[in-house]
Amino acid sequence: MNPRLPRILLLATAAFVAALLGARALMPGVPAPPVLERAVWLPDGSPLPELAFVDESGAPFDESRLHGRWTYVFFGFASCPDICPTTLVTLAAVRKALHDLPTELHPDVLLVTVDPSRDDVTRLAPYVGHFDPAFKAVTGDEASLARLAGALGAAYARVPLASGGYTMDHTASLFLIGPNGRLVATSGAPHDCFEFGRSPENRPLLAIAVSDDGVLDPEAVRARQRPVVLFQGGIHAGEIDGKDAGFIALRELLEGRENRGALARTTVLFVPVFNVDGHERFGAWNRPNQRGPQAMGWRATAQNLNLNRDYTKADAPEMRALLGLLNAWDPILYADLHVTDGAELREDLSVEVEPGHGWDLELGHTGHALRDEVLARLQRKGFHALPFYPEFVAADDPESGLAAEVRSPRFSLSYWATRNRFGALVETHSWQEYPRRVAATRETIHAMVELAARDGVKWLVSARAADERARLLGGKPVALSFRNTDAVRTVELRGYEYTREPSSVSGQTWIRYDSTRPTVLRLPLKYEVQPALTVIAPATGYVVPGAHAAWMSEKLALHGIEFQRVIASQPASAVQAFRADKATIAAETSEGRSVVTVQGDWRDEKRDIDAGALFVPIAQPKARLVMSLLEPQAPDSFVSWGYFSAAFERKEYMENYVTEAVARQMLSQDAALKAEFERRLREDAAFAGSPNARLEFFDRRHPSWDERYGLYPVYRN
């Protein structure tokens, strides 16, 4: 067999398809045919199974009918509304375009119906004949169909319709069979690997999109309203189970060995390693409290940033690239694949989903149902899975119990929940052996893909309803952080017997686990969560003055947040302004930043709004994320991460000797001020004992005082 012939055939097809795609602008509503230029070549060919079909004329059709000719095999059905007729039109045109080539290059076309219960020979013959009298079609029993589809890596599934009846989802690829009866090429490869950014050390950030029907880019996802599930490995590159589990699961999905037909109803996006620089910092002792693999990457990036603390502030180049990926694909489910730290236990893994305990609680009902179904499948497959992270309240004391929690949006789980999509945190337990951890992660991926294929369209509907609820949050109370109540229940945790004893090394209590004595611990779990910080949302939105518009507009755009630029200045506008009565900077930095907490309130004021300022409306789907970033007391706001620290620094002042003189003048001229000063001296011992506080009493009341000191330079209206 001439090895160039399959390439010639597919390239000829691709050339025609390119012309057809160029003409699609004249045919609105006509779907694109398969992306034929994306091809997989099999130089040695792949054998086909025994075939037992009936063709459109009623004659038997076995594998011998595929010998001696080139044949395009396409899976479809006669009731297909779009992909099948478009593809068959394309193939008919290809045959016509090849009429002047040697006979050996004239391919046959064979439609294999995925709907044998409706597509009998009386229906298939006129259907394929309508496109080209030479086209063939076959039907057969379910076993014959599954055997051929499995050999070719094709998928199909019956999908019930809300109006009654059903339709079929199926692979849209073409399979080229050579004259020797072997598969030699496939067009429309069901996956696409692409780069979505670069790391600080200039390594590519890679993602793989997988779909059986060519829905492999964001535009196609939106056009088909396709649910997307994103699995992310290696955000902490030492916790690398997700990379291996993801590749195993993708192979099984593509080969049809798991969740056959799922990839025709959902598109899977896989980031094998997010922290690519940390992945290459390889070592055997990077995770001493983790069993395997033999060597692994490093937790932090080349810039020593923890990416799973960076979702809101987006300091790392990797995170900025990932936010672009998330904005483009908008996955309905985003699963972050980790390995635990913490106690030595015998648990396999935990799976948490938000919204669930927090954020949009109506969407959270669906989030918890999703989580519970994943946990149930894991249990059926022999894995012990928890709905909470197995970390003790006091790290070295199991008796302190455990707590369900809602993390702040610096973490992937809650970040994605603030955007009204499902975030999942998958944590295999570090003390399980590596093969079992990978198997548990693989099973979790399959469970989520199965549910997305079944329920993903319903999830999209629920998420859009949450988007509309978010648009209406203006003037309503919104929870921005969460804490446990005192409610507890007893849970069982598989672990080991332990002792707690004084340590001669550290001088503190040392917990020692005895891995030869497994046991079941009965421990209290704080299972209930309530809001810790609730803020009334602004009536219309936030205003960012022009001085901060440049960097803030970049941050907001990274998060896909809607905003507008103020065209004309608006002097003395009625707004709410936040003035910090106290700003406290943490003693140590976190993620390279000085964390700030502020005390104060929003107050009605008149402020000038300059042209070039930003207006960020609250009436948008990402309203909770907007508030998480712009409310100064929110735990992951730009204030908290130190972006506005200069606003809380005093820059201008009077020398003490000047204040001494000014104070005496003020006391002599203002009896009320003198009375207030003397009262403070009598009633406030700390004030009376602080020279600085006593002088500041007069500084604040003098015309030279900076009225912007402590003013947060973002307003509400």
XYZ file of C-alpha atoms in Angstrom:
717
model
C 0.000 0.000 0.000
C 1.323 3.414 -0.933
C 1.706 5.269 2.417
C 1.030 8.598 0.674
C -2.469 7.635 -0.430
C -4.334 8.155 2.893
C -2.672 11.553 3.210
C -3.692 12.477 -0.332
C -7.274 11.437 0.371
C -7.586 13.321 3.620
C -5.746 16.383 2.324
C -8.036 16.505 -0.672
C -10.997 16.294 1.675
C -9.502 18.976 3.905
C -8.963 21.315 0.949
C -12.592 21.038 -0.038
C -13.729 21.527 3.550
C -11.637 24.698 3.790
C -13.504 26.088 0.802
C -16.813 25.012 2.301
C -15.974 26.722 5.605
C -15.189 29.917 3.727
C -18.661 29.826 2.225
C -20.461 29.181 5.533
C -20.990 32.897 6.023
C -23.563 32.605 3.234
C -25.320 29.751 4.994
C -26.342 30.933 8.497
C -27.359 28.128 10.800
C -25.464 25.438 8.896
C -23.076 23.669 11.308
C -19.447 23.105 10.457
C -18.386 19.666 9.249
C -15.658 17.806 11.130
C -12.285 19.524 11.342
C -10.648 17.277 8.785
C -7.249 18.953 8.851
C -6.732 17.573 12.379
C -5.762 13.995 11.565
C -4.161 10.985 13.213
C -2.117 8.730 10.933
C -1.568 5.033 11.636
C 1.377 3.956 9.448
C 0.998 0.238 10.283
C -2.768 0.338 10.308
C -5.091 -1.036 12.956
C -7.128 -4.222 12.434
C -10.912 -4.220 12.443
C -13.074 -6.768 14.264
C -15.366 -9.226 12.548
C -18.364 -7.395 11.134
C -21.923 -8.696 10.988
C -24.061 -5.958 9.434
C -26.713 -5.623 6.754
C -26.262 -2.988 4.049
C -28.856 -0.607 2.616
C -29.898 -3.201 0.036
C -30.447 -5.926 2.661
C -27.273 -7.827 1.739
C -24.905 -9.151 4.435
C -21.938 -6.887 5.120
C -18.829 -8.349 6.727
C -15.211 -7.189 6.934
C -14.383 -8.622 3.505
C -16.551 -5.900 1.914
C -13.935 -3.342 3.024
C -11.037 -4.995 1.182
C -9.682 -3.767 -2.157
C -10.993 -0.177 -1.830
C -10.399 2.991 0.173
C -13.411 3.642 2.388
C -14.487 6.525 4.567
C -16.454 5.191 7.550
C -18.765 7.652 9.291
C -21.049 7.042 12.291
C -24.419 8.805 12.138
C -28.172 8.308 11.815
C -30.921 9.245 9.402
C -32.687 11.617 11.815
C -29.523 13.625 12.494
C -30.366 17.322 12.070
C -26.960 18.799 11.339
C -23.584 17.014 11.498
C -24.568 13.952 9.439
C -26.103 15.707 6.422
C -23.340 18.318 6.423
C -20.646 15.655 6.483
C -22.316 13.552 3.782
C -22.677 16.615 1.549
C -18.979 17.263 2.061
C -18.023 13.679 1.186
C -20.195 13.688 -1.914
C -18.435 16.852 -3.084
C -15.051 15.290 -2.324
C -15.846 12.255 -4.493
C -16.906 14.579 -7.287
C -13.750 16.650 -6.909
C -11.611 13.500 -7.191
C -13.243 12.216 -10.381
C -10.184 12.935 -12.562
C -7.745 11.158 -10.240
C -6.774 7.498 -10.660
C -9.472 5.007 -9.760
C -7.493 3.883 -6.708
C -8.101 7.276 -5.154
C -11.884 7.179 -5.520
C -13.034 6.407 -1.946
C -16.200 4.614 -0.983
C -18.322 6.112 1.790
C -19.945 3.927 4.432
C -22.446 5.275 6.963
C -22.749 3.107 10.089
C -26.008 3.950 11.820
C -25.894 4.462 15.574
C -29.704 4.248 15.656
C -30.461 0.711 14.443
C -33.872 0.609 16.127
C -35.146 3.264 13.698
C -32.721 2.997 10.781
C -33.672 -0.163 8.925
C -32.688 -0.808 5.312
C -35.849 0.805 3.938
C -34.864 4.048 5.625
C -31.122 3.952 5.025
C -31.185 3.331 1.269
C -33.018 6.540 0.275
C -31.183 8.529 2.971
C -27.629 7.898 1.761
C -28.741 7.727 -1.885
C -29.978 11.288 -1.607
C -26.368 12.468 -1.142
C -24.681 10.099 -3.616
C -26.083 6.941 -5.242
C -22.740 5.213 -4.601
C -22.843 5.727 -0.830
C -23.278 2.664 1.354
C -24.954 2.314 4.754
C -25.136 -0.525 7.240
C -27.218 -1.414 10.256
C -26.992 -4.231 12.746
C -27.568 -5.283 16.312
C -26.161 -3.412 19.304
C -23.316 -5.895 19.824
C -22.059 -5.491 16.242
C -22.288 -1.722 16.456
C -20.455 -1.571 19.803
C -17.724 -3.900 18.508
C -16.902 -1.705 15.497
C -17.260 1.581 17.404
C -14.951 0.318 20.120
C -12.306 -0.747 17.621
C -12.344 2.654 15.941
C -12.600 4.679 19.155
C -16.015 6.077 18.228
C -18.704 6.905 20.756
C -22.464 7.253 20.667
C -25.313 7.575 23.147
C -29.070 7.875 23.197
C -30.273 11.221 24.610
C -33.908 11.606 25.757
C -35.712 14.724 24.546
C -37.808 16.890 26.866
C -40.609 16.781 24.298
C -40.545 12.977 24.254
C -38.623 10.535 22.087
C -34.862 10.695 21.774
C -31.951 11.769 19.635
C -28.416 10.394 19.290
C -25.099 11.945 20.230
C -22.159 10.491 18.333
C -18.581 10.932 17.218
C -18.274 13.184 14.178
C -14.879 11.918 13.022
C -14.167 10.167 9.744
C -12.255 6.873 9.713
C -10.260 5.928 6.624
C -10.016 2.196 5.886
C -7.308 1.061 3.487
C -7.560 -1.577 0.741
C -6.114 -4.090 3.206
C -9.160 -3.651 5.446
C -7.221 -1.881 8.217
C -7.817 1.528 9.793
C -5.077 3.821 8.449
C -6.191 7.322 9.513
C -8.826 9.289 11.376
C -9.809 12.847 10.637
C -11.201 15.187 13.206
C -8.984 13.868 16.014
C -11.002 13.901 19.245
C -8.435 15.962 21.145
C -6.410 19.128 20.824
C -3.359 20.068 22.881
C -2.636 23.780 23.030
C -0.553 26.319 24.915
C -2.379 28.905 27.019
C 0.547 30.759 28.554
C 4.172 30.758 29.680
C 5.739 30.350 33.106
C 8.348 32.715 34.606
C 11.028 30.263 33.407
C 9.443 30.309 29.930
C 7.944 26.838 30.012
C 4.676 26.338 28.119
C 1.441 25.971 30.047
C -0.463 23.241 28.216
C -4.071 22.130 28.140
C -5.779 19.266 26.314
C -9.350 19.533 25.036
C -11.164 16.250 24.406
C -14.460 15.714 22.588
C -15.880 13.050 20.315
C -17.689 15.454 18.015
C -15.199 18.215 17.303
C -16.279 20.633 20.052
C -12.688 21.519 20.861
C -12.567 25.288 21.144
C -14.471 27.940 23.119
C -16.406 29.156 20.080
C -17.721 25.673 19.355
C -18.551 25.209 23.046
C -20.671 28.360 23.050
C -22.315 27.550 19.731
C -23.321 24.070 20.918
C -24.029 25.168 24.527
C -21.772 22.328 25.548
C -20.949 21.701 29.231
C -17.192 21.805 29.831
C -15.410 20.079 32.716
C -11.894 21.226 33.563
C -9.522 18.960 35.512
C -6.358 20.595 36.810
C -3.285 18.745 38.029
C -0.116 19.974 39.644
C -1.108 23.356 41.051
C 1.139 22.058 43.838
C 3.598 20.127 41.717
C 4.594 17.779 44.525
C 0.963 16.635 44.725
C 1.062 15.148 41.262
C -1.539 12.359 41.356
C -3.835 14.336 39.048
C -1.380 14.361 36.154
C -1.068 10.583 35.917
C -4.712 9.931 36.772
C -5.859 12.452 34.169
C -3.846 10.915 31.337
C -5.092 7.427 32.240
C -8.698 8.620 32.372
C -8.450 10.485 29.058
C -7.077 7.421 27.283
C -9.936 5.325 28.637
C -12.498 7.919 27.580
C -11.053 8.249 24.090
C -10.903 4.494 23.639
C -14.493 4.121 24.813
C -13.522 1.881 27.729
C -15.152 4.244 30.238
C -18.280 6.399 29.926
C -18.873 5.514 26.291
C -20.696 8.383 24.603
C -19.896 10.931 27.319
C -17.490 12.881 25.125
C -20.269 13.492 22.623
C -22.199 15.350 25.354
C -19.453 17.084 27.307
C -16.048 18.504 26.451
C -13.233 17.695 28.862
C -10.402 20.166 29.379
C -7.287 18.869 31.141
C -4.344 20.872 32.487
C -1.838 18.137 33.415
C 0.555 20.450 35.299
C -0.347 24.012 36.232
C 2.818 24.780 38.208
C 5.208 23.749 35.443
C 8.324 25.364 36.928
C 7.712 23.715 40.288
C 7.213 20.417 38.448
C 10.779 20.561 37.152
C 12.208 21.200 40.620
C 12.274 17.440 41.057
C 13.326 15.644 44.214
C 12.752 12.519 46.269
C 12.222 14.426 49.527
C 10.026 17.297 48.368
C 7.057 15.748 50.200
C 8.387 13.720 53.186
C 4.851 13.208 54.555
C 3.640 11.648 51.285
C 3.979 8.037 50.098
C 5.190 8.190 46.514
C 5.959 8.692 43.775
C 9.710 8.146 44.018
C 10.321 11.818 43.148
C 8.033 14.757 42.675
C 7.992 18.483 41.999
C 7.889 21.445 44.377
C 4.854 23.120 45.935
C 5.635 26.723 44.933
C 6.459 28.350 41.609
C 9.828 29.645 40.442
C 8.796 32.951 42.046
C 8.037 31.073 45.297
C 4.323 31.785 45.016
C 1.620 29.315 46.014
C -0.767 29.326 43.067
C -3.626 28.096 45.232
C -3.513 31.377 47.151
C -3.378 33.552 44.036
C -6.801 33.355 42.395
C -8.018 36.790 43.491
C -4.803 38.831 43.486
C -3.456 37.085 40.348
C 0.175 38.079 40.913
C 1.702 35.020 39.213
C 2.076 34.898 35.400
C 0.729 31.340 35.531
C -2.438 32.513 37.268
C -2.992 35.346 34.826
C -2.746 32.814 31.990
C -5.132 30.426 33.735
C -7.727 33.145 34.289
C -7.644 33.744 30.543
C -8.300 30.038 29.983
C -11.183 30.059 32.467
C -12.725 33.164 30.918
C -12.542 31.655 27.432
C -13.911 28.179 28.227
C -16.150 28.956 31.240
C -16.218 25.349 32.536
C -19.354 24.476 34.459
C -17.227 22.245 36.718
C -13.609 23.003 37.629
C -11.900 20.223 39.601
C -8.572 20.978 41.282
C -6.665 17.735 41.962
C -4.529 17.677 45.134
C -2.957 15.474 47.810
C -3.535 16.240 51.498
C -1.171 17.430 54.168
C -1.883 16.713 57.809
C -2.545 13.675 59.981
C -1.597 10.078 59.224
C -4.880 8.397 58.319
C -6.232 5.480 56.284
C -8.771 7.530 54.324
C -8.543 7.469 50.517
C -9.661 10.975 49.591
C -12.039 13.854 50.174
C -14.228 15.632 47.623
C -15.678 19.079 48.312
C -17.838 21.143 45.968
C -18.841 24.807 46.174
C -21.313 26.416 45.995
C -22.483 24.083 48.708
C -22.048 25.414 52.200
C -21.576 28.983 50.953
C -22.045 31.529 48.151
C -25.219 31.020 46.072
C -27.005 28.534 48.330
C -29.678 27.708 45.775
C -26.967 26.639 43.343
C -25.353 24.955 46.341
C -28.161 22.377 46.473
C -27.003 21.162 43.064
C -23.366 21.389 44.178
C -23.958 19.114 47.155
C -25.983 16.686 45.025
C -23.073 16.536 42.561
C -20.609 15.922 45.403
C -22.770 13.215 46.956
C -23.111 11.309 43.676
C -19.345 11.408 43.158
C -18.827 10.114 46.702
C -21.367 7.335 46.149
C -19.609 6.142 42.979
C -16.261 6.178 44.774
C -17.712 4.105 47.599
C -19.124 1.585 45.114
C -15.679 1.320 43.535
C -14.100 0.498 46.884
C -12.719 3.894 47.919
C -13.468 5.512 51.251
C -14.289 9.124 50.433
C -15.117 12.032 52.720
C -17.187 15.183 52.044
C -14.799 17.327 54.119
C -11.054 17.867 54.287
C -9.650 15.547 57.021
C -7.700 18.147 58.985
C -7.913 18.392 62.754
C -8.953 21.715 64.278
C -5.732 21.513 66.321
C -3.189 19.861 64.028
C -1.617 17.578 66.646
C -4.785 16.673 68.558
C -7.390 14.373 66.961
C -9.744 14.965 69.882
C -10.099 18.587 68.745
C -12.191 17.189 65.896
C -12.782 18.331 62.342
C -14.668 21.109 60.604
C -16.457 21.576 57.304
C -15.489 24.954 55.928
C -15.987 27.460 53.144
C -12.616 28.761 52.041
C -11.997 32.275 50.843
C -11.790 32.915 47.087
C -7.991 32.971 47.039
C -8.508 29.196 46.655
C -9.700 27.572 43.414
C -12.749 25.958 45.031
C -14.384 29.153 46.292
C -13.024 31.400 43.552
C -14.952 29.478 40.925
C -18.024 29.379 43.179
C -18.092 33.207 43.377
C -18.527 33.080 39.593
C -21.619 30.823 39.911
C -19.900 27.711 38.618
C -18.991 24.525 40.474
C -15.542 24.343 42.000
C -14.363 20.949 43.252
C -11.436 20.223 45.537
C -10.225 16.633 45.252
C -7.674 15.635 47.901
C -6.266 12.116 47.961
C -4.715 11.225 51.302
C -0.939 11.549 51.367
C -0.352 8.415 53.455
C -2.011 6.103 50.925
C 0.341 4.450 48.440
C 0.746 6.319 45.146
C -0.959 3.733 42.864
C -4.068 3.752 45.045
C -4.143 7.538 45.144
C -3.899 7.719 41.347
C -6.654 5.114 41.031
C -8.906 7.123 43.369
C -8.303 10.319 41.387
C -8.932 8.519 38.096
C -12.226 7.177 39.446
C -13.207 10.682 40.573
C -12.545 12.045 37.079
C -14.715 9.350 35.526
C -17.491 10.005 38.028
C -17.504 13.712 37.231
C -17.419 13.146 33.464
C -20.289 10.673 33.756
C -22.373 13.181 35.723
C -21.479 16.041 33.374
C -22.587 13.989 30.368
C -25.850 13.158 32.115
C -26.616 16.412 33.958
C -24.290 19.025 32.456
C -26.999 20.781 30.460
C -29.111 21.056 33.627
C -26.079 22.420 35.485
C -25.729 25.111 32.822
C -29.364 26.095 33.282
C -28.880 26.292 37.058
C -25.714 28.350 36.655
C -27.430 30.819 34.344
C -30.236 31.187 36.881
C -27.576 31.927 39.519
C -26.084 34.527 37.158
C -29.461 36.244 36.994
C -29.850 36.142 40.782
C -26.396 37.727 41.106
C -27.477 40.585 38.862
C -30.143 41.426 41.455
C -27.906 41.561 44.541
C -27.734 45.379 44.665
C -28.917 46.620 48.061
C -29.087 43.091 49.520
C -26.944 41.413 52.201
C -24.174 39.264 50.730
C -21.997 36.838 52.718
C -18.284 37.306 51.959
C -16.703 35.015 54.560
C -17.882 32.098 56.655
C -17.329 30.359 59.992
C -18.554 27.278 61.795
C -21.402 27.303 64.274
C -21.153 25.258 67.471
C -23.262 22.465 65.955
C -21.394 19.133 65.941
C -22.026 15.529 65.077
C -19.836 12.489 65.520
C -18.137 11.013 62.470
C -15.941 7.980 61.980
C -12.462 8.455 60.595
C -10.238 5.572 59.584
C -6.869 6.081 61.198
C -4.317 4.578 63.572
C -3.901 4.444 67.289
C -1.728 7.229 68.580
C -0.107 8.688 71.651
C 0.632 12.290 72.605
C 3.734 12.717 74.703
C 6.330 15.375 75.590
C 9.126 15.754 73.068
C 12.726 16.046 74.160
C 13.533 17.530 70.742
C 10.986 20.332 70.402
C 9.892 20.679 73.988
C 6.245 20.471 72.919
C 3.688 17.701 72.663
C 4.496 15.091 70.020
C 1.789 12.995 68.398
C 2.970 9.503 67.399
C 0.859 7.336 65.092
C 1.232 3.542 65.251
C 0.697 2.328 61.673
C 0.668 -1.299 62.873
C -2.540 -0.673 64.844
C -5.358 0.534 62.596
C -8.462 1.843 64.294
C -11.592 3.863 63.661
C -11.621 7.241 65.374
C -14.963 8.689 66.498
C -14.517 12.447 66.398
C -16.664 15.592 66.534
C -17.289 17.343 63.221
C -18.407 20.955 63.073
C -20.685 20.449 60.113
C -22.626 23.704 60.008
C -21.415 26.919 58.381
C -22.779 30.433 58.701
C -21.716 33.846 57.364
C -18.916 35.546 59.292
C -18.882 38.770 57.267
C -22.049 40.006 55.584
C -22.082 43.272 53.642
C -25.000 45.091 52.036
C -24.192 45.271 48.334
C -24.048 48.775 46.821
C -27.199 49.894 45.089
C -25.570 50.321 41.698
C -21.859 49.565 41.950
C -18.353 50.783 42.749
C -16.342 53.736 41.463
C -12.565 53.453 41.113
C -10.942 56.914 40.813
C -8.713 57.567 37.835
C -5.522 57.359 39.914
C -6.085 53.618 40.287
C -7.932 52.949 37.033
C -4.959 51.636 35.054
C -3.923 48.729 37.259
C -7.451 48.071 38.472
C -8.817 47.783 34.934
C -6.185 45.144 34.192
C -7.152 43.150 37.297
C -10.866 43.374 36.610
C -10.382 42.293 32.997
C -8.339 39.289 34.164
C -11.362 38.168 36.180
C -13.817 38.764 33.350
C -15.581 41.472 35.384
C -17.692 44.055 33.585
C -16.770 47.732 34.015
C -17.088 51.039 32.176
C -14.963 54.158 32.015
C -16.432 57.431 33.236
C -16.440 59.842 30.284
C -17.122 63.176 31.998
C -16.073 64.339 35.446
C -18.759 64.434 38.146
C -17.858 66.900 40.903
C -19.279 66.506 44.407
C -21.078 63.254 43.623
C -23.106 61.609 46.368
C -21.300 58.349 47.167
C -20.451 56.088 50.052
C -16.827 56.287 51.186
C -15.012 53.891 53.524
C -12.706 55.460 56.070
C -10.477 53.152 58.067
C -10.522 53.914 61.791
C -7.696 51.414 62.132
C -5.481 49.586 59.645
C -3.350 46.688 60.891
C -0.515 45.195 58.886
C 0.306 41.555 59.629
C 3.653 40.934 61.326
C 4.770 38.604 58.508
C 4.219 38.716 54.772
C 2.004 36.217 52.998
C 2.657 35.302 49.369
C 5.097 38.196 49.175
C 2.518 40.734 50.350
C 1.856 42.569 53.595
C -1.677 41.559 54.540
C -3.852 44.390 55.847
C -7.015 44.295 57.955
C -9.082 47.434 58.352
C -11.771 48.584 60.748
C -14.218 51.230 59.650
C -17.526 51.901 57.934
C -19.058 53.145 54.733
C -20.353 56.704 55.162
C -22.276 59.062 52.921
C -19.996 61.726 51.449
C -19.575 64.017 48.476
C -16.561 63.053 46.368
C -15.311 64.250 43.004
C -15.354 61.556 40.315
C -12.879 62.309 37.567
C -13.060 61.483 33.889
C -11.262 58.185 33.324
C -12.525 56.665 36.567
C -14.029 53.177 36.401
C -17.600 52.239 37.203
C -18.046 48.593 38.184
C -21.750 47.691 38.173
C -23.071 45.323 40.811
C -25.731 44.127 38.354
C -23.586 41.465 36.712
C -23.166 37.681 37.024
C -19.869 38.018 38.894
C -21.330 40.317 41.574
C -20.047 38.137 44.429
C -16.544 38.168 42.987
C -16.769 41.942 42.538
C -17.624 42.339 46.221
C -14.935 39.857 47.275
C -12.354 42.024 45.511
C -13.638 45.521 46.294
C -15.177 45.313 49.761
C -12.253 46.414 51.969
C -12.982 44.019 54.828
C -13.412 40.926 52.629
C -10.600 38.439 53.347
C -9.247 38.399 49.784
C -9.969 41.960 48.726
C -7.374 44.158 47.107
C -7.232 46.039 50.412
C -6.495 42.823 52.315
C -3.696 41.909 49.911
C -2.033 45.295 50.403
C -2.803 46.972 47.087
C -4.119 50.048 48.886
C -1.750 50.130 51.863
C -0.509 53.609 50.945
C -3.999 54.976 51.585
C -3.583 54.116 55.264
C -0.135 55.730 55.637
C 0.198 59.249 56.948
C 2.337 61.274 54.556
C 2.183 64.869 55.838
C 2.387 66.139 59.409
C 3.388 68.983 61.699
C 6.575 68.711 63.709
C 5.840 68.101 67.382
C 7.148 71.497 68.443
C 4.767 73.117 65.951
C 1.829 71.043 67.177
C 2.632 72.039 70.769
C 2.227 75.697 69.851
C -0.823 75.110 67.644
C -2.517 73.065 70.391
C -2.215 75.861 72.921
C -3.708 78.310 70.453
C -6.614 75.938 69.688
C -7.313 75.359 73.398
C -7.414 79.079 74.080
C -9.809 79.746 71.188
C -12.241 76.782 71.433
C -13.847 76.035 74.820
C -15.644 72.944 73.520
C -12.414 71.454 72.176
C -10.706 72.179 75.514
C -13.493 70.411 77.395
C -13.273 67.354 75.075
C -9.481 67.175 75.517
C -9.735 67.336 79.296
C -12.467 64.674 79.326
C -10.264 62.323 77.281
C -7.403 62.870 79.723
C -9.657 61.958 82.662
C -11.461 58.957 81.121
C -8.931 57.369 78.734
C -5.746 56.285 80.494
C -4.145 55.012 77.265
C -4.764 58.379 75.628
C -3.475 60.279 78.614
C -0.288 58.187 78.681
C 0.499 58.541 74.960
C 2.228 61.769 73.847
C 1.617 60.870 70.212
C -2.112 60.315 70.753
C -2.427 63.604 72.615
C -0.708 65.546 69.828
C -2.720 63.725 67.132
C -5.899 64.911 68.883
C -4.999 68.418 67.741
C -3.502 67.387 64.385
C -6.814 65.840 63.317
C -8.720 68.997 64.150
C -6.347 71.396 62.381
C -6.959 72.599 58.769
C -3.625 71.023 57.738
C -4.897 67.512 58.460
C -4.964 65.277 55.329
C -8.652 64.487 54.806
C -7.698 61.580 52.549
C -5.706 59.804 55.268
C -7.435 56.485 55.839
C -9.814 57.014 52.911
C -10.172 53.864 50.791
C -9.944 55.151 47.195
C -12.880 53.140 45.905
C -16.423 54.441 46.407
C -19.893 52.920 46.307
C -23.060 54.334 44.835
